[in-house]
PDB file of C-alpha atoms in Angstrom:
ATOM      1  CA  MET A   1     -33.035 -60.288 -42.845  1.00  0.00           C
ATOM      2  CA  GLU A   2     -31.204 -57.811 -45.061  1.00  0.00           C
ATOM      3  CA  GLY A   3     -32.059 -54.154 -45.444  1.00  0.00           C
ATOM      4  CA  GLY A   4     -33.269 -51.358 -43.187  1.00  0.00           C
ATOM      5  CA  GLY A   5     -36.521 -49.541 -42.667  1.00  0.00           C
ATOM      6  CA  ARG A   6     -39.846 -50.736 -41.378  1.00  0.00           C
ATOM      7  CA  PRO A   7     -40.705 -54.283 -42.524  1.00  0.00           C
ATOM      8  CA  GLN A   8     -43.824 -54.599 -44.662  1.00  0.00           C
ATOM      9  CA  PRO A   9     -46.576 -57.211 -44.236  1.00  0.00           C
ATOM     10  CA  PRO A  10     -45.844 -60.343 -46.312  1.00  0.00           C
ATOM     11  CA  ASP A  11     -48.338 -61.505 -48.975  1.00  0.00           C
ATOM     12  CA  THR A  12     -49.341 -64.271 -47.708  1.00  0.00           C
ATOM     13  CA  GLN A  13     -74.484 -69.852 -27.091  1.00  0.00           C
ATOM     14  CA  MET A  14     -73.518 -66.301 -25.975  1.00  0.00           C
ATOM     15  CA  ALA A  15     -74.162 -64.866 -22.502  1.00  0.00           C
ATOM     16  CA  GLU A  16     -77.334 -63.003 -21.582  1.00  0.00           C
ATOM     17  CA  ALA A  17     -77.599 -59.628 -23.238  1.00  0.00           C
ATOM     18  CA  ALA A  18     -76.315 -56.631 -21.333  1.00  0.00           C
ATOM     19  CA  PRO A  19     -78.600 -53.761 -20.295  1.00  0.00           C
ATOM     20  CA  PRO A  20     -79.993 -51.639 -23.172  1.00  0.00           C
ATOM     21  CA  GLN A  21     -77.331 -48.941 -22.851  1.00  0.00           C
ATOM     22  CA  GLN A  22     -74.618 -51.507 -23.564  1.00  0.00           C
ATOM     23  CA  PRO A  23     -73.707 -52.793 -27.066  1.00  0.00           C
ATOM     24  CA  VAL A  24     -75.382 -56.082 -28.020  1.00  0.00           C
ATOM     25  CA  TYR A  25     -73.074 -58.827 -29.319  1.00  0.00           C
ATOM     26  CA  GLN A  26     -74.347 -61.560 -31.624  1.00  0.00           C
ATOM     27  CA  ASN A  27     -72.651 -64.673 -32.982  1.00  0.00           C
ATOM     28  CA  ALA A  28     -70.506 -63.793 -35.969  1.00  0.00           C
ATOM     29  CA  LEU A  29     -70.362 -65.790 -39.194  1.00  0.00           C
ATOM     30  CA  PRO A  30     -67.117 -67.622 -40.056  1.00  0.00           C
ATOM     31  CA  LEU A  31     -64.698 -65.634 -42.207  1.00  0.00           C
ATOM     32  CA  MET A  32     -62.451 -66.706 -45.076  1.00  0.00           C
ATOM     33  CA  PHE A  33     -58.746 -65.912 -44.898  1.00  0.00           C
ATOM     34  CA  PRO A  34     -57.065 -65.813 -48.315  1.00  0.00           C
ATOM     35  CA  ARG A  35     -53.649 -64.482 -47.359  1.00  0.00           C
ATOM     36  CA  MET A  36     -52.580 -66.986 -44.731  1.00  0.00           C
ATOM     37  CA  GLN A  37     -53.743 -70.477 -43.875  1.00  0.00           C
ATOM     38  CA  ILE A  38     -55.391 -69.693 -40.556  1.00  0.00           C
ATOM     39  CA  PRO A  39     -55.949 -72.775 -38.371  1.00  0.00           C
ATOM     40  CA  ALA A  40     -59.457 -73.270 -36.978  1.00  0.00           C
ATOM     41  CA  THR A  41     -58.924 -72.105 -33.398  1.00  0.00           C
ATOM     42  CA  PRO A  42     -61.103 -70.167 -30.954  1.00  0.00           C
ATOM     43  CA  SER A  43     -60.602 -66.424 -30.916  1.00  0.00           C
ATOM     44  CA  TYR A  44     -58.803 -64.899 -27.947  1.00  0.00           C
ATOM     45  CA  GLY A  45     -61.180 -65.395 -25.066  1.00  0.00           C
ATOM     46  CA  GLY A  46     -63.063 -68.243 -26.739  1.00  0.00           C
ATOM     47  CA  SER A  47     -66.091 -66.615 -28.435  1.00  0.00           C
ATOM     48  CA  SER A  48     -66.398 -64.622 -31.631  1.00  0.00           C
ATOM     49  CA  ALA A  49     -69.275 -62.127 -31.684  1.00  0.00           C
ATOM     50  CA  LEU A  50     -70.707 -59.223 -33.630  1.00  0.00           C
ATOM     51  CA  ASN A  51     -71.673 -55.858 -32.151  1.00  0.00           C
ATOM     52  CA  SER A  52     -75.151 -55.292 -33.602  1.00  0.00           C
ATOM     53  CA  GLU A  53     -74.858 -51.508 -33.159  1.00  0.00           C
ATOM     54  CA  THR A  54     -71.476 -50.962 -34.814  1.00  0.00           C
ATOM     55  CA  ASN A  55     -71.381 -54.132 -36.955  1.00  0.00           C
ATOM     56  CA  GLU A  56     -67.878 -54.700 -35.560  1.00  0.00           C
ATOM     57  CA  SER A  57     -66.593 -58.209 -34.857  1.00  0.00           C
ATOM     58  CA  ALA A  58     -65.192 -58.808 -31.393  1.00  0.00           C
ATOM     59  CA  ALA A  59     -63.816 -61.507 -29.115  1.00  0.00           C
ATOM     60  CA  ILE A  60     -65.509 -62.074 -25.765  1.00  0.00           C
ATOM     61  CA  LYS A  61     -63.537 -63.576 -22.921  1.00  0.00           C
ATOM     62  CA  LYS A  62     -65.708 -65.166 -20.232  1.00  0.00           C
ATOM     63  CA  ILE A  63     -64.142 -65.425 -16.783  1.00  0.00           C
ATOM     64  CA  VAL A  64     -66.217 -67.902 -14.794  1.00  0.00           C
ATOM     65  CA  ASN A  65     -66.612 -67.266 -11.064  1.00  0.00           C
ATOM     66  CA  ALA A  66     -64.247 -64.336 -11.382  1.00  0.00           C
ATOM     67  CA  PHE A  67     -64.185 -63.574  -7.663  1.00  0.00           C
ATOM     68  CA  GLY A  68     -63.866 -67.138  -6.399  1.00  0.00           C
ATOM     69  CA  ASN A  69     -60.071 -66.978  -6.284  1.00  0.00           C
ATOM     70  CA  LYS A  70     -58.237 -63.906  -5.021  1.00  0.00           C
ATOM     71  CA  VAL A  71     -55.191 -64.376  -7.267  1.00  0.00           C
ATOM     72  CA  ASP A  72     -57.267 -64.856 -10.427  1.00  0.00           C
ATOM     73  CA  ALA A  73     -59.483 -61.882  -9.536  1.00  0.00           C
ATOM     74  CA  LYS A  74     -56.414 -59.651  -9.140  1.00  0.00           C
ATOM     75  CA  ARG A  75     -55.053 -60.785 -12.496  1.00  0.00           C
ATOM     76  CA  THR A  76     -58.344 -60.021 -14.223  1.00  0.00           C
ATOM     77  CA  LEU A  77     -58.504 -56.567 -12.658  1.00  0.00           C
ATOM     78  CA  ARG A  78     -54.855 -55.938 -13.532  1.00  0.00           C
ATOM     79  CA  GLU A  79     -55.422 -56.780 -17.188  1.00  0.00           C
ATOM     80  CA  ILE A  80     -58.499 -54.557 -17.449  1.00  0.00           C
ATOM     81  CA  LYS A  81     -56.744 -51.624 -15.773  1.00  0.00           C
ATOM     82  CA  LEU A  82     -53.620 -51.886 -17.933  1.00  0.00           C
ATOM     83  CA  LEU A  83     -55.400 -52.334 -21.269  1.00  0.00           C
ATOM     84  CA  ARG A  84     -57.816 -49.471 -20.585  1.00  0.00           C
ATOM     85  CA  TYR A  85     -54.857 -47.081 -20.683  1.00  0.00           C
ATOM     86  CA  MET A  86     -53.050 -48.613 -23.651  1.00  0.00           C
ATOM     87  CA  ALA A  87     -53.657 -47.731 -27.284  1.00  0.00           C
ATOM     88  CA  HIS A  88     -51.176 -49.174 -29.766  1.00  0.00           C
ATOM     89  CA  GLU A  89     -51.331 -51.061 -33.057  1.00  0.00           C
ATOM     90  CA  ASN A  90     -49.397 -53.982 -31.582  1.00  0.00           C
ATOM     91  CA  VAL A  91     -51.285 -54.291 -28.287  1.00  0.00           C
ATOM     92  CA  VAL A  92     -54.733 -55.899 -28.262  1.00  0.00           C
ATOM     93  CA  ALA A  93     -57.498 -53.366 -27.551  1.00  0.00           C
ATOM     94  CA  ILE A  94     -60.121 -53.853 -24.873  1.00  0.00           C
ATOM     95  CA  ARG A  95     -63.502 -52.714 -26.214  1.00  0.00           C
ATOM     96  CA  ASP A  96     -65.874 -53.207 -23.329  1.00  0.00           C
ATOM     97  CA  VAL A  97     -66.653 -54.983 -20.076  1.00  0.00           C
ATOM     98  CA  ILE A  98     -70.223 -56.308 -20.104  1.00  0.00           C
ATOM     99  CA  PRO A  99     -71.993 -55.818 -16.764  1.00  0.00           C
ATOM    100  CA  PRO A 100     -74.416 -58.425 -15.371  1.00  0.00           C
ATOM    101  CA  PRO A 101     -78.192 -57.930 -15.745  1.00  0.00           C
ATOM    102  CA  GLN A 102     -78.457 -57.564 -11.945  1.00  0.00           C
ATOM    103  CA  ARG A 103     -75.774 -56.809  -9.402  1.00  0.00           C
ATOM    104  CA  GLU A 104     -76.747 -59.929  -7.434  1.00  0.00           C
ATOM    105  CA  CYS A 105     -75.774 -62.053 -10.470  1.00  0.00           C
ATOM    106  CA  PHE A 106     -72.258 -60.620 -10.691  1.00  0.00           C
ATOM    107  CA  ASN A 107     -70.211 -63.832 -10.644  1.00  0.00           C
ATOM    108  CA  ASP A 108     -68.875 -64.086 -14.199  1.00  0.00           C
ATOM    109  CA  VAL A 109     -67.015 -61.329 -16.052  1.00  0.00           C
ATOM    110  CA  TYR A 110     -67.244 -60.802 -19.812  1.00  0.00           C
ATOM    111  CA  ILE A 111     -64.438 -58.775 -21.394  1.00  0.00           C
ATOM    112  CA  VAL A 112     -64.749 -57.657 -25.018  1.00  0.00           C
ATOM    113  CA  TYR A 113     -61.573 -57.372 -27.108  1.00  0.00           C
ATOM    114  CA  GLU A 114     -60.886 -56.591 -30.730  1.00  0.00           C
ATOM    115  CA  LEU A 115     -61.077 -59.776 -32.779  1.00  0.00           C
ATOM    116  CA  MET A 116     -57.973 -61.471 -34.173  1.00  0.00           C
ATOM    117  CA  ASP A 117     -57.883 -64.668 -36.214  1.00  0.00           C
ATOM    118  CA  THR A 118     -55.390 -66.852 -34.371  1.00  0.00           C
ATOM    119  CA  ASP A 119     -52.173 -66.712 -32.357  1.00  0.00           C
ATOM    120  CA  LEU A 120     -48.518 -67.283 -33.170  1.00  0.00           C
ATOM    121  CA  HIS A 121     -48.438 -70.630 -31.365  1.00  0.00           C
ATOM    122  CA  GLN A 122     -51.119 -72.024 -33.680  1.00  0.00           C
ATOM    123  CA  LEU A 123     -49.275 -70.751 -36.754  1.00  0.00           C
ATOM    124  CA  ILE A 124     -46.005 -72.301 -35.585  1.00  0.00           C
ATOM    125  CA  CYS A 125     -47.716 -75.658 -34.979  1.00  0.00           C
ATOM    126  CA  CYS A 126     -49.584 -75.793 -38.289  1.00  0.00           C
ATOM    127  CA  ASN A 127     -48.205 -76.168 -41.819  1.00  0.00           C
ATOM    128  CA  GLN A 128     -48.168 -72.434 -42.524  1.00  0.00           C
ATOM    129  CA  LYS A 129     -44.840 -71.675 -44.209  1.00  0.00           C
ATOM    130  CA  PHE A 130     -42.827 -68.636 -43.141  1.00  0.00           C
ATOM    131  CA  ASN A 131     -40.379 -66.678 -45.261  1.00  0.00           C
ATOM    132  CA  GLU A 132     -37.850 -63.966 -44.408  1.00  0.00           C
ATOM    133  CA  GLU A 133     -40.535 -61.270 -44.594  1.00  0.00           C
ATOM    134  CA  HIS A 134     -42.685 -63.113 -42.071  1.00  0.00           C
ATOM    135  CA  TYR A 135     -39.784 -63.355 -39.627  1.00  0.00           C
ATOM    136  CA  GLN A 136     -38.909 -59.684 -39.994  1.00  0.00           C
ATOM    137  CA  TYR A 137     -42.489 -58.438 -39.784  1.00  0.00           C
ATOM    138  CA  PHE A 138     -43.381 -60.556 -36.754  1.00  0.00           C
ATOM    139  CA  ILE A 139     -40.280 -59.655 -34.731  1.00  0.00           C
ATOM    140  CA  TYR A 140     -40.610 -55.991 -35.706  1.00  0.00           C
ATOM    141  CA  GLN A 141     -44.188 -55.865 -34.418  1.00  0.00           C
ATOM    142  CA  ILE A 142     -43.373 -57.729 -31.196  1.00  0.00           C
ATOM    143  CA  LEU A 143     -40.539 -55.315 -30.428  1.00  0.00           C
ATOM    144  CA  ARG A 144     -42.588 -52.282 -31.448  1.00  0.00           C
ATOM    145  CA  GLY A 145     -45.418 -53.265 -29.105  1.00  0.00           C
ATOM    146  CA  LEU A 146     -42.981 -54.150 -26.341  1.00  0.00           C
ATOM    147  CA  LYS A 147     -41.231 -50.791 -26.662  1.00  0.00           C
ATOM    148  CA  TYR A 148     -44.602 -49.085 -26.138  1.00  0.00           C
ATOM    149  CA  ILE A 149     -45.356 -51.262 -23.096  1.00  0.00           C
ATOM    150  CA  HIS A 150     -41.931 -50.707 -21.539  1.00  0.00           C
ATOM    151  CA  THR A 151     -42.098 -46.961 -22.231  1.00  0.00           C
ATOM    152  CA  ALA A 152     -45.263 -46.969 -20.102  1.00  0.00           C
ATOM    153  CA  ASN A 153     -43.103 -48.525 -17.352  1.00  0.00           C
ATOM    154  CA  VAL A 154     -45.010 -51.817 -17.574  1.00  0.00           C
ATOM    155  CA  LEU A 155     -43.551 -55.332 -17.664  1.00  0.00           C
ATOM    156  CA  HIS A 156     -45.620 -57.953 -19.486  1.00  0.00           C
ATOM    157  CA  ARG A 157     -44.039 -60.941 -17.683  1.00  0.00           C
ATOM    158  CA  ASP A 158     -45.747 -63.655 -19.734  1.00  0.00           C
ATOM    159  CA  LEU A 159     -44.665 -63.310 -23.358  1.00  0.00           C
ATOM    160  CA  LYS A 160     -45.057 -66.530 -25.348  1.00  0.00           C
ATOM    161  CA  PRO A 161     -46.397 -67.418 -28.816  1.00  0.00           C
ATOM    162  CA  SER A 162     -49.949 -68.066 -27.557  1.00  0.00           C
ATOM    163  CA  ASN A 163     -50.053 -64.503 -26.175  1.00  0.00           C
ATOM    164  CA  LEU A 164     -49.264 -62.990 -29.579  1.00  0.00           C
ATOM    165  CA  LEU A 165     -52.417 -62.658 -31.679  1.00  0.00           C
ATOM    166  CA  VAL A 166     -52.215 -62.624 -35.484  1.00  0.00           C
ATOM    167  CA  ASN A 167     -54.659 -61.912 -38.313  1.00  0.00           C
ATOM    168  CA  GLU A 168     -54.753 -62.833 -42.003  1.00  0.00           C
ATOM    169  CA  ASN A 169     -52.582 -59.819 -42.896  1.00  0.00           C
ATOM    170  CA  CYS A 170     -49.888 -60.947 -40.437  1.00  0.00           C
ATOM    171  CA  ASP A 171     -50.684 -58.026 -38.129  1.00  0.00           C
ATOM    172  CA  LEU A 172     -49.601 -58.980 -34.613  1.00  0.00           C
ATOM    173  CA  LYS A 173     -50.877 -57.824 -31.222  1.00  0.00           C
ATOM    174  CA  ILE A 174     -49.609 -58.610 -27.723  1.00  0.00           C
ATOM    175  CA  CYS A 175     -52.332 -59.863 -25.379  1.00  0.00           C
ATOM    176  CA  ASP A 176     -52.927 -61.322 -21.895  1.00  0.00           C
ATOM    177  CA  PHE A 177     -51.707 -58.797 -19.340  1.00  0.00           C
ATOM    178  CA  GLY A 178     -52.877 -60.841 -16.363  1.00  0.00           C
ATOM    179  CA  LEU A 179     -49.289 -61.029 -15.075  1.00  0.00           C
ATOM    180  CA  GLY A 180     -48.340 -57.526 -16.228  1.00  0.00           C
ATOM    181  CA  ARG A 181     -47.345 -54.944 -13.671  1.00  0.00           C
ATOM    182  CA  VAL A 182     -45.914 -51.471 -13.318  1.00  0.00           C
ATOM    183  CA  ASN A 183     -42.140 -51.618 -12.933  1.00  0.00           C
ATOM    184  CA  THR A 184     -41.302 -49.768  -9.698  1.00  0.00           C
ATOM    185  CA  GLU A 185     -37.747 -50.262  -8.484  1.00  0.00           C
ATOM    186  CA  SER A 186     -38.646 -50.130  -4.797  1.00  0.00           C
ATOM    187  CA  ASP A 187     -41.297 -52.857  -5.093  1.00  0.00           C
ATOM    188  CA  PHE A 188     -40.657 -56.508  -4.318  1.00  0.00           C
ATOM    189  CA  MET A 189     -41.098 -58.547  -7.481  1.00  0.00           C
ATOM    190  CA  THR A 190     -42.670 -62.005  -7.705  1.00  0.00           C
ATOM    191  CA  GLU A 191     -40.104 -64.337  -9.234  1.00  0.00           C
ATOM    192  CA  TYR A 192     -42.496 -67.085 -10.377  1.00  0.00           C
ATOM    193  CA  VAL A 193     -43.854 -65.498 -13.535  1.00  0.00           C
ATOM    194  CA  ILE A 194     -43.518 -66.316 -17.242  1.00  0.00           C
ATOM    195  CA  THR A 195     -44.123 -69.789 -18.629  1.00  0.00           C
ATOM    196  CA  ARG A 196     -41.011 -71.876 -17.910  1.00  0.00           C
ATOM    197  CA  TRP A 197     -39.863 -72.331 -21.511  1.00  0.00           C
ATOM    198  CA  TYR A 198     -39.670 -68.543 -21.925  1.00  0.00           C
ATOM    199  CA  ARG A 199     -38.390 -67.695 -18.452  1.00  0.00           C
ATOM    200  CA  PRO A 200     -34.979 -65.942 -18.218  1.00  0.00           C
ATOM    201  CA  PRO A 201     -32.095 -67.101 -15.986  1.00  0.00           C
ATOM    202  CA  GLU A 202     -32.677 -64.378 -13.386  1.00  0.00           C
ATOM    203  CA  LEU A 203     -36.142 -65.795 -12.679  1.00  0.00           C
ATOM    204  CA  LEU A 204     -34.979 -69.409 -12.786  1.00  0.00           C
ATOM    205  CA  LEU A 205     -32.498 -68.384 -10.092  1.00  0.00           C
ATOM    206  CA  TYR A 206     -35.284 -66.847  -7.989  1.00  0.00           C
ATOM    207  CA  SER A 207     -34.222 -63.229  -8.307  1.00  0.00           C
ATOM    208  CA  SER A 208     -36.878 -60.860  -6.947  1.00  0.00           C
ATOM    209  CA  GLN A 209     -35.223 -57.830  -8.560  1.00  0.00           C
ATOM    210  CA  TYR A 210     -35.596 -57.757 -12.307  1.00  0.00           C
ATOM    211  CA  SER A 211     -36.268 -55.375 -15.169  1.00  0.00           C
ATOM    212  CA  ALA A 212     -37.745 -55.145 -18.653  1.00  0.00           C
ATOM    213  CA  ALA A 213     -34.907 -57.443 -19.741  1.00  0.00           C
ATOM    214  CA  ILE A 214     -37.059 -60.422 -18.683  1.00  0.00           C
ATOM    215  CA  ASP A 215     -39.426 -59.690 -21.572  1.00  0.00           C
ATOM    216  CA  MET A 216     -36.515 -59.433 -24.019  1.00  0.00           C
ATOM    217  CA  TRP A 217     -35.344 -62.943 -23.120  1.00  0.00           C
ATOM    218  CA  SER A 218     -38.846 -64.226 -23.887  1.00  0.00           C
ATOM    219  CA  VAL A 219     -38.784 -62.449 -27.258  1.00  0.00           C
ATOM    220  CA  GLY A 220     -35.464 -64.132 -28.064  1.00  0.00           C
ATOM    221  CA  CYS A 221     -37.008 -67.535 -27.343  1.00  0.00           C
ATOM    222  CA  ILE A 222     -40.057 -66.730 -29.487  1.00  0.00           C
ATOM    223  CA  PHE A 223     -37.899 -65.427 -32.348  1.00  0.00           C
ATOM    224  CA  MET A 224     -35.902 -68.659 -32.552  1.00  0.00           C
ATOM    225  CA  GLU A 225     -39.084 -70.722 -32.241  1.00  0.00           C
ATOM    226  CA  LEU A 226     -40.351 -69.116 -35.462  1.00  0.00           C
ATOM    227  CA  PHE A 227     -37.397 -70.650 -37.295  1.00  0.00           C
ATOM    228  CA  ILE A 228     -37.107 -74.071 -35.660  1.00  0.00           C
ATOM    229  CA  ARG A 229     -40.895 -74.555 -35.150  1.00  0.00           C
ATOM    230  CA  LYS A 230     -40.470 -75.829 -31.592  1.00  0.00           C
ATOM    231  CA  PRO A 231     -39.539 -74.286 -28.204  1.00  0.00           C
ATOM    232  CA  LEU A 232     -35.881 -73.312 -27.914  1.00  0.00           C
ATOM    233  CA  PHE A 233     -35.513 -74.400 -24.267  1.00  0.00           C
ATOM    234  CA  PRO A 234     -38.052 -77.218 -23.692  1.00  0.00           C
ATOM    235  CA  GLY A 235     -36.607 -78.418 -20.381  1.00  0.00           C
ATOM    236  CA  ARG A 236     -38.643 -80.707 -18.157  1.00  0.00           C
ATOM    237  CA  ASP A 237     -38.022 -78.447 -15.147  1.00  0.00           C
ATOM    238  CA  HIS A 238     -35.967 -75.382 -14.231  1.00  0.00           C
ATOM    239  CA  LEU A 239     -32.756 -77.438 -13.899  1.00  0.00           C
ATOM    240  CA  HIS A 240     -32.841 -78.130 -17.643  1.00  0.00           C
ATOM    241  CA  GLN A 241     -33.271 -74.505 -18.693  1.00  0.00           C
ATOM    242  CA  LEU A 242     -29.771 -73.105 -18.202  1.00  0.00           C
ATOM    243  CA  LEU A 243     -27.693 -72.989 -21.367  1.00  0.00           C
ATOM    244  CA  GLY A 244     -24.039 -73.359 -20.462  1.00  0.00           C
ATOM    245  CA  THR A 245     -22.354 -72.500 -17.164  1.00  0.00           C
ATOM    246  CA  PRO A 246     -22.232 -68.716 -16.579  1.00  0.00           C
ATOM    247  CA  SER A 247     -19.001 -66.945 -15.683  1.00  0.00           C
ATOM    248  CA  GLU A 248     -18.418 -65.173 -12.358  1.00  0.00           C
ATOM    249  CA  ALA A 249     -19.029 -61.810 -14.021  1.00  0.00           C
ATOM    250  CA  GLU A 250     -22.344 -62.994 -15.467  1.00  0.00           C
ATOM    251  CA  MET A 251     -23.491 -64.123 -12.009  1.00  0.00           C
ATOM    252  CA  GLU A 252     -23.027 -60.701 -10.425  1.00  0.00           C
ATOM    253  CA  TYR A 253     -26.789 -60.249  -9.893  1.00  0.00           C
ATOM    254  CA  VAL A 254     -27.385 -63.790  -8.594  1.00  0.00           C
ATOM    255  CA  ASN A 255     -28.070 -64.250  -4.875  1.00  0.00           C
ATOM    256  CA  GLU A 256     -25.528 -66.213  -2.840  1.00  0.00           C
ATOM    257  CA  ASN A 257     -27.634 -69.350  -2.431  1.00  0.00           C
ATOM    258  CA  ALA A 258     -28.241 -69.628  -6.167  1.00  0.00           C
ATOM    259  CA  LYS A 259     -24.588 -68.869  -6.906  1.00  0.00           C
ATOM    260  CA  ARG A 260     -23.402 -71.679  -4.609  1.00  0.00           C
ATOM    261  CA  TYR A 261     -25.872 -74.043  -6.253  1.00  0.00           C
ATOM    262  CA  ILE A 262     -24.579 -73.216  -9.757  1.00  0.00           C
ATOM    263  CA  GLN A 263     -20.966 -73.650  -8.645  1.00  0.00           C
ATOM    264  CA  GLN A 264     -21.766 -77.180  -7.432  1.00  0.00           C
ATOM    265  CA  LEU A 265     -23.035 -78.211 -10.875  1.00  0.00           C
ATOM    266  CA  PRO A 266     -20.735 -79.718 -13.541  1.00  0.00           C
ATOM    267  CA  ASN A 267     -19.245 -77.150 -15.890  1.00  0.00           C
ATOM    268  CA  TYR A 268     -21.068 -77.115 -19.225  1.00  0.00           C
ATOM    269  CA  PRO A 269     -19.827 -75.148 -22.243  1.00  0.00           C
ATOM    270  CA  GLY A 270     -22.415 -73.115 -24.101  1.00  0.00           C
ATOM    271  CA  GLN A 271     -23.578 -74.433 -27.470  1.00  0.00           C
ATOM    272  CA  SER A 272     -22.983 -72.532 -30.678  1.00  0.00           C
ATOM    273  CA  PHE A 273     -26.296 -71.350 -32.107  1.00  0.00           C
ATOM    274  CA  SER A 274     -24.884 -71.187 -35.634  1.00  0.00           C
ATOM    275  CA  GLU A 275     -23.769 -74.839 -35.427  1.00  0.00           C
ATOM    276  CA  LYS A 276     -26.937 -76.050 -33.741  1.00  0.00           C
ATOM    277  CA  PHE A 277     -29.201 -74.177 -36.183  1.00  0.00           C
ATOM    278  CA  PRO A 278     -27.271 -74.052 -39.479  1.00  0.00           C
ATOM    279  CA  ASN A 279     -30.388 -73.255 -41.529  1.00  0.00           C
ATOM    280  CA  VAL A 280     -31.154 -70.038 -39.644  1.00  0.00           C
ATOM    281  CA  HIS A 281     -29.877 -66.787 -41.169  1.00  0.00           C
ATOM    282  CA  PRO A 282     -26.644 -65.575 -39.464  1.00  0.00           C
ATOM    283  CA  LEU A 283     -28.168 -62.143 -38.769  1.00  0.00           C
ATOM    284  CA  ALA A 284     -31.122 -63.810 -37.041  1.00  0.00           C
ATOM    285  CA  ILE A 285     -28.707 -65.907 -34.948  1.00  0.00           C
ATOM    286  CA  ASP A 286     -26.789 -62.778 -33.974  1.00  0.00           C
ATOM    287  CA  LEU A 287     -29.964 -60.943 -32.950  1.00  0.00           C
ATOM    288  CA  ALA A 288     -31.278 -63.918 -30.952  1.00  0.00           C
ATOM    289  CA  GLN A 289     -27.997 -64.324 -29.056  1.00  0.00           C
ATOM    290  CA  LYS A 290     -28.037 -60.650 -28.086  1.00  0.00           C
ATOM    291  CA  MET A 291     -31.505 -61.128 -26.607  1.00  0.00           C
ATOM    292  CA  LEU A 292     -30.497 -64.369 -24.863  1.00  0.00           C
ATOM    293  CA  THR A 293     -27.509 -63.254 -22.787  1.00  0.00           C
ATOM    294  CA  PHE A 294     -27.277 -64.666 -19.259  1.00  0.00           C
ATOM    295  CA  ASP A 295     -26.589 -61.256 -17.718  1.00  0.00           C
ATOM    296  CA  PRO A 296     -29.757 -59.111 -18.043  1.00  0.00           C
ATOM    297  CA  LYS A 297     -27.637 -55.943 -18.029  1.00  0.00           C
ATOM    298  CA  GLN A 298     -25.950 -57.098 -21.230  1.00  0.00           C
ATOM    299  CA  ARG A 299     -29.218 -58.078 -22.910  1.00  0.00           C
ATOM    300  CA  ILE A 300     -30.166 -55.947 -25.904  1.00  0.00           C
ATOM    301  CA  THR A 301     -33.178 -53.638 -25.513  1.00  0.00           C
ATOM    302  CA  GLY A 302     -36.250 -53.570 -27.721  1.00  0.00           C
ATOM    303  CA  GLU A 303     -35.669 -49.918 -28.575  1.00  0.00           C
ATOM    304  CA  PHE A 304     -32.158 -50.660 -29.846  1.00  0.00           C
ATOM    305  CA  VAL A 305     -33.325 -53.609 -31.951  1.00  0.00           C
ATOM    306  CA  ALA A 306     -36.171 -51.599 -33.494  1.00  0.00           C
ATOM    307  CA  LYS A 307     -33.696 -48.899 -34.545  1.00  0.00           C
ATOM    308  CA  GLU A 308     -31.277 -51.430 -35.985  1.00  0.00           C
TER     309      GLU A 308
END
């Protein structure tokens, strides 16, 4: 974890064809990955394909009966709209949306993305060894992509290892913007977002007013998971997710009902990360703790971390 500057990469049956004016995608041949041991997992979206016009590999995500559920349809539309306007090395690129042969057959949606080899969850679960350069390069790319997303006034709201795509060169891209949304202060926010293990205290306490700090908490969880190779907060339900009893000052943003509930619980001291994870570098522990503060106002920002 020592040293400044930008981290360097460590050494380490398809759907019916679209109309003629659209690119044609064909099944791609398996690739060999010499730099990292890539587990055999489906590409993001499930199918790997080759654009016969550009000879470019791609991932095709099939959304079955896309309009059968209003919530799922809105999430699909939200992801397409957000990714169409994003262009960054650490955010997955949307290449195309394949229309149906006839309008009357428009039930399934096929979204074409750039192809990546696997995701961070699969790498954490397999026997792929990480070194200090891996840790630095992964966290740098996550924060770099997140800074771009937050600068566009967008919250991702579902950051987790399976939503971080990786290739053989350890290049990382943030994906799955189905829960993403534009951060407008006057809007009412849905509190039930983010997979529970990566959900910050303000959402566990049903706060409907939150900020980009929710994504930073998730990054802190992911960062520690790289080291310990398992989720940092694997509670069975939301009652098991709080780490230590917060002080009165830390509960300033909490609504009265949630505050009364917390005050009725037994007082638990917070655990020392350095004692619980003695094999993790002290600088990594320090960075993780700054991203995992109970009070979102005190949580470190991605921009600050990237500079540091």
